[in-house]
Amino acid sequence: MAIKKVLRYGEESLRQPSKEVHKVSKKIVDLVRDLFDTMYAQNGVGLAAPQIGVNLRVFVVDASTKDNPLDPMVFINPKIIKKSGAIKSTEGCLSFPEAYTDVVRYKDIMVKATNEHGKSFVMEVKGGNLLARCIQHENDHLDGILFIDHCLNRFEADEVLKKYHLPPIEPDKLLDEEELKSQL
Ligand code: ZN
């Protein structure tokens, strides 16, 4: 298919909530291919449709390990139906080239979604591993939430954004996660 341009932080569609997919049509299958092509071209572990300017509830993930070298996963209309525990995670995002900062995430999650064949599935990921954190990060993109909204230290995060010539933290977008952070 095609390698698309990844939108950078500051572009409006990254903050827009995405719409549900009603049918896994050819258009959606093509979108999934574009997401994988673009993600692999940029060496990413996940990519959400709004990052390529398509505000639909679709993301792809490949949290490969040595035991599982290529592990592509597709999530259409995902819903995190269970979440617990807390873990500190150092994250980046293809929409924030080179910028990394510490955020808080749930450790264990259960996600329900539809795959590229239109089949629904439930997946449980425990222990706060890369896959668990990545699913939460990509799922947020579908609601216009960005990883910096979860930052543990907004001043540190702002410094990093400045260093890489990205717009500053948007204070009104910061999430109130005191209870989650207290579990760290
Ligand atoms: Zn991202």
mmCIF file of C-alpha atoms and ligand atoms in Angstrom:
data_model
loop_
_atom_site.group_PDB
_atom_site.id
_atom_site.type_symbol
_atom_site.label_atom_id
_atom_site.label_comp_id
_atom_site.label_asym_id
_atom_site.label_seq_id
_atom_site.Cartn_x
_atom_site.Cartn_y
_atom_site.Cartn_z
ATOM 1 C CA MET A 1 0.000 0.000 0.000
ATOM 2 C CA ALA A 2 1.606 3.239 1.055
ATOM 3 C CA ILE A 3 3.816 4.935 3.560
ATOM 4 C CA LYS A 4 1.895 7.962 4.835
ATOM 5 C CA LYS A 5 3.061 11.157 6.433
ATOM 6 C CA VAL A 6 2.857 10.962 10.235
ATOM 7 C CA LEU A 7 1.280 14.087 11.716
ATOM 8 C CA ARG A 8 3.317 15.920 14.299
ATOM 9 C CA TYR A 9 2.195 17.173 17.677
ATOM 10 C CA GLY A 10 0.467 20.501 17.087
ATOM 11 C CA GLU A 11 -1.693 19.240 14.209
ATOM 12 C CA GLU A 12 -5.383 19.542 14.990
ATOM 13 C CA SER A 13 -6.506 16.015 14.024
ATOM 14 C CA LEU A 14 -4.279 14.489 16.743
ATOM 15 C CA ARG A 15 -6.603 16.127 19.290
ATOM 16 C CA GLN A 16 -9.877 15.162 17.594
ATOM 17 C CA PRO A 17 -11.862 12.165 18.852
ATOM 18 C CA SER A 18 -12.120 9.432 16.223
ATOM 19 C CA LYS A 19 -15.301 7.835 14.904
ATOM 20 C CA GLU A 20 -16.394 4.213 15.264
ATOM 21 C CA VAL A 21 -15.911 1.918 12.285
ATOM 22 C CA HIS A 22 -19.259 0.492 11.171
ATOM 23 C CA LYS A 23 -17.985 -2.091 8.727
ATOM 24 C CA VAL A 24 -14.557 -3.587 8.094
ATOM 25 C CA SER A 25 -14.716 -2.607 4.413
ATOM 26 C CA LYS A 26 -11.913 -2.592 1.831
ATOM 27 C CA LYS A 27 -11.285 1.023 2.816
ATOM 28 C CA ILE A 28 -10.531 -0.119 6.384
ATOM 29 C CA VAL A 29 -8.349 -3.026 5.218
ATOM 30 C CA ASP A 30 -6.370 -0.539 3.082
ATOM 31 C CA LEU A 31 -6.090 1.812 6.058
ATOM 32 C CA VAL A 32 -4.699 -1.043 8.190
ATOM 33 C CA ARG A 33 -2.068 -1.774 5.499
ATOM 34 C CA ASP A 34 -1.081 1.891 5.342
ATOM 35 C CA LEU A 35 -0.750 1.974 9.126
ATOM 36 C CA PHE A 36 1.550 -1.070 9.119
ATOM 37 C CA ASP A 37 3.611 0.223 6.180
ATOM 38 C CA THR A 38 4.041 3.589 7.857
ATOM 39 C CA MET A 39 4.738 2.144 11.316
ATOM 40 C CA TYR A 40 7.387 -0.307 10.064
ATOM 41 C CA ALA A 41 9.003 2.379 7.884
ATOM 42 C CA GLN A 42 9.435 4.528 11.006
ATOM 43 C CA ASN A 43 10.471 1.616 13.274
ATOM 44 C CA GLY A 44 7.465 2.235 15.519
ATOM 45 C CA VAL A 45 5.749 -0.281 17.796
ATOM 46 C CA GLY A 46 2.286 1.188 17.291
ATOM 47 C CA LEU A 47 0.403 3.637 15.108
ATOM 48 C CA ALA A 48 -3.150 4.975 15.291
ATOM 49 C CA ALA A 49 -5.235 6.150 12.329
ATOM 50 C CA PRO A 50 -5.504 9.802 13.509
ATOM 51 C CA GLN A 51 -1.697 9.974 13.306
ATOM 52 C CA ILE A 52 -1.980 9.680 9.534
ATOM 53 C CA GLY A 53 -4.908 12.090 9.446
ATOM 54 C CA VAL A 54 -7.750 9.534 9.461
ATOM 55 C CA ASN A 55 -10.057 10.025 12.453
ATOM 56 C CA LEU A 56 -11.371 6.461 12.675
ATOM 57 C CA ARG A 57 -11.068 4.094 15.662
ATOM 58 C CA VAL A 58 -8.290 1.875 14.307
ATOM 59 C CA PHE A 59 -4.742 1.228 15.491
ATOM 60 C CA VAL A 60 -2.008 -1.305 14.845
ATOM 61 C CA VAL A 61 0.683 -2.626 17.156
ATOM 62 C CA ASP A 62 3.767 -4.786 16.764
ATOM 63 C CA ALA A 63 5.458 -5.318 20.104
ATOM 64 C CA SER A 64 7.774 -8.032 18.726
ATOM 65 C CA THR A 65 10.104 -10.001 20.922
ATOM 66 C CA LYS A 66 12.976 -12.328 20.048
ATOM 67 C CA ASP A 67 10.597 -15.287 20.417
ATOM 68 C CA ASN A 68 8.010 -13.598 18.249
ATOM 69 C CA PRO A 69 9.911 -11.602 15.599
ATOM 70 C CA LEU A 70 6.949 -10.266 13.628
ATOM 71 C CA ASP A 71 3.790 -9.854 15.635
ATOM 72 C CA PRO A 72 1.320 -7.546 13.871
ATOM 73 C CA MET A 73 -1.951 -6.881 15.700
ATOM 74 C CA VAL A 74 -4.964 -4.872 14.523
ATOM 75 C CA PHE A 75 -7.469 -3.187 16.840
ATOM 76 C CA ILE A 76 -10.688 -1.787 15.364
ATOM 77 C CA ASN A 77 -13.202 -0.075 17.720
ATOM 78 C CA PRO A 78 -11.126 -1.112 20.755
ATOM 79 C CA LYS A 79 -12.422 -0.804 24.316
ATOM 80 C CA ILE A 80 -10.346 -1.307 27.428
ATOM 81 C CA ILE A 81 -12.819 -3.252 29.544
ATOM 82 C CA LYS A 82 -10.629 -3.928 32.606
ATOM 83 C CA LYS A 83 -7.608 -2.127 34.000
ATOM 84 C CA SER A 84 -5.647 -2.316 37.228
ATOM 85 C CA GLY A 85 -2.284 -1.652 38.846
ATOM 86 C CA ALA A 86 0.124 1.097 37.857
ATOM 87 C CA ILE A 87 3.521 1.196 36.166
ATOM 88 C CA LYS A 88 5.955 3.913 35.175
ATOM 89 C CA SER A 89 6.732 3.870 31.479
ATOM 90 C CA THR A 90 9.183 5.886 29.399
ATOM 91 C CA GLU A 91 7.334 6.634 26.200
ATOM 92 C CA GLY A 92 7.768 8.285 22.871
ATOM 93 C CA CYS A 93 5.442 8.632 19.912
ATOM 94 C CA LEU A 94 5.937 8.830 16.137
ATOM 95 C CA SER A 95 4.099 12.177 16.292
ATOM 96 C CA PHE A 96 6.799 13.485 18.698
ATOM 97 C CA PRO A 97 10.075 12.662 16.904
ATOM 98 C CA GLU A 98 12.871 11.899 19.385
ATOM 99 C CA ALA A 99 10.974 13.157 22.444
ATOM 100 C CA TYR A 100 10.618 10.707 25.358
ATOM 101 C CA THR A 101 9.215 11.246 28.825
ATOM 102 C CA ASP A 102 8.001 9.252 31.840
ATOM 103 C CA VAL A 103 4.295 8.572 32.112
ATOM 104 C CA VAL A 104 2.025 6.430 34.271
ATOM 105 C CA ARG A 105 0.027 3.517 32.806
ATOM 106 C CA TYR A 106 -2.124 0.675 34.045
ATOM 107 C CA LYS A 107 -0.206 -2.543 34.552
ATOM 108 C CA ASP A 108 -2.873 -5.078 33.597
ATOM 109 C CA ILE A 109 -5.529 -4.530 30.979
ATOM 110 C CA MET A 110 -8.228 -6.410 29.137
ATOM 111 C CA VAL A 111 -9.124 -5.071 25.709
ATOM 112 C CA LYS A 112 -11.985 -5.960 23.409
ATOM 113 C CA ALA A 113 -11.723 -5.109 19.713
ATOM 114 C CA THR A 114 -12.439 -6.253 16.177
ATOM 115 C CA ASN A 115 -9.684 -7.513 13.881
ATOM 116 C CA GLU A 116 -9.072 -6.858 10.174
ATOM 117 C CA HIS A 117 -11.328 -9.820 9.280
ATOM 118 C CA GLY A 118 -14.261 -8.278 11.163
ATOM 119 C CA LYS A 119 -13.969 -10.779 14.011
ATOM 120 C CA SER A 120 -14.226 -9.572 17.577
ATOM 121 C CA PHE A 121 -11.701 -10.708 20.191
ATOM 122 C CA VAL A 122 -10.770 -10.117 23.811
ATOM 123 C CA MET A 123 -7.133 -9.924 24.864
ATOM 124 C CA GLU A 124 -5.714 -9.799 28.357
ATOM 125 C CA VAL A 125 -2.217 -8.376 28.814
ATOM 126 C CA LYS A 126 -0.611 -8.437 32.225
ATOM 127 C CA GLY A 127 2.528 -7.182 33.900
ATOM 128 C CA GLY A 128 2.837 -3.765 32.282
ATOM 129 C CA ASN A 129 4.899 -5.077 29.374
ATOM 130 C CA LEU A 130 5.482 -3.177 26.123
ATOM 131 C CA LEU A 131 2.282 -4.571 24.571
ATOM 132 C CA ALA A 132 0.121 -3.512 27.554
ATOM 133 C CA ARG A 133 1.569 -0.004 27.526
ATOM 134 C CA CYS A 134 1.425 0.305 23.760
ATOM 135 C CA ILE A 135 -2.271 -0.656 23.599
ATOM 136 C CA GLN A 136 -3.085 2.071 26.155
ATOM 137 C CA HIS A 137 -0.985 4.633 24.271
ATOM 138 C CA GLU A 138 -2.591 3.867 20.897
ATOM 139 C CA ASN A 139 -6.090 3.612 22.347
ATOM 140 C CA ASP A 140 -5.670 7.123 23.779
ATOM 141 C CA HIS A 141 -4.934 8.485 20.289
ATOM 142 C CA LEU A 142 -8.500 7.552 19.294
ATOM 143 C CA ASP A 143 -9.802 9.960 21.954
ATOM 144 C CA GLY A 144 -7.358 12.732 21.103
ATOM 145 C CA ILE A 145 -5.289 11.973 24.215
ATOM 146 C CA LEU A 146 -1.493 12.082 23.862
ATOM 147 C CA PHE A 147 1.194 10.428 26.001
ATOM 148 C CA ILE A 148 2.406 13.767 27.355
ATOM 149 C CA ASP A 149 -1.043 14.226 28.973
ATOM 150 C CA HIS A 150 -0.006 11.364 31.314
ATOM 151 C CA CYS A 151 3.434 12.794 32.135
ATOM 152 C CA LEU A 152 4.833 12.308 35.620
ATOM 153 C CA ASN A 153 6.654 15.649 35.583
ATOM 154 C CA ARG A 154 5.236 18.376 33.362
ATOM 155 C CA PHE A 155 8.340 20.558 33.700
ATOM 156 C CA GLU A 156 10.626 17.769 32.523
ATOM 157 C CA ALA A 157 8.205 16.947 29.708
ATOM 158 C CA ASP A 158 8.119 20.599 28.648
ATOM 159 C CA GLU A 159 11.921 20.718 28.523
ATOM 160 C CA VAL A 160 11.996 17.687 26.248
ATOM 161 C CA LEU A 161 9.348 19.157 23.942
ATOM 162 C CA LYS A 162 11.274 22.415 23.731
ATOM 163 C CA LYS A 163 14.509 20.577 22.960
ATOM 164 C CA TYR A 164 12.924 18.893 19.955
ATOM 165 C CA HIS A 165 11.127 22.033 18.765
ATOM 166 C CA LEU A 166 7.656 20.741 19.545
ATOM 167 C CA PRO A 167 4.781 22.818 21.000
ATOM 168 C CA PRO A 168 4.601 22.958 24.824
ATOM 169 C CA ILE A 169 2.409 20.902 27.180
ATOM 170 C CA GLU A 170 -1.252 21.897 27.036
ATOM 171 C CA PRO A 171 -2.071 22.315 30.750
ATOM 172 C CA ASP A 172 -5.821 21.888 30.258
ATOM 173 C CA LYS A 173 -5.180 18.462 28.691
ATOM 174 C CA LEU A 174 -3.142 17.094 31.608
ATOM 175 C CA LEU A 175 -4.936 14.150 33.191
ATOM 176 C CA ASP A 176 -5.710 13.961 36.888
ATOM 177 C CA GLU A 177 -4.150 10.614 37.750
ATOM 178 C CA GLU A 178 -3.145 11.150 41.370
ATOM 179 C CA GLU A 179 -4.686 7.868 42.478
ATOM 180 C CA LEU A 180 -2.915 5.920 39.741
ATOM 181 C CA LYS A 181 0.381 7.685 40.465
ATOM 182 C CA SER A 182 0.043 6.902 44.196
ATOM 183 C CA GLN A 183 0.186 3.198 43.282
ATOM 184 C CA LEU A 184 3.648 3.527 41.722
HETATM 185 ZN ZN ZN B 1 1.595 7.868 19.787
#
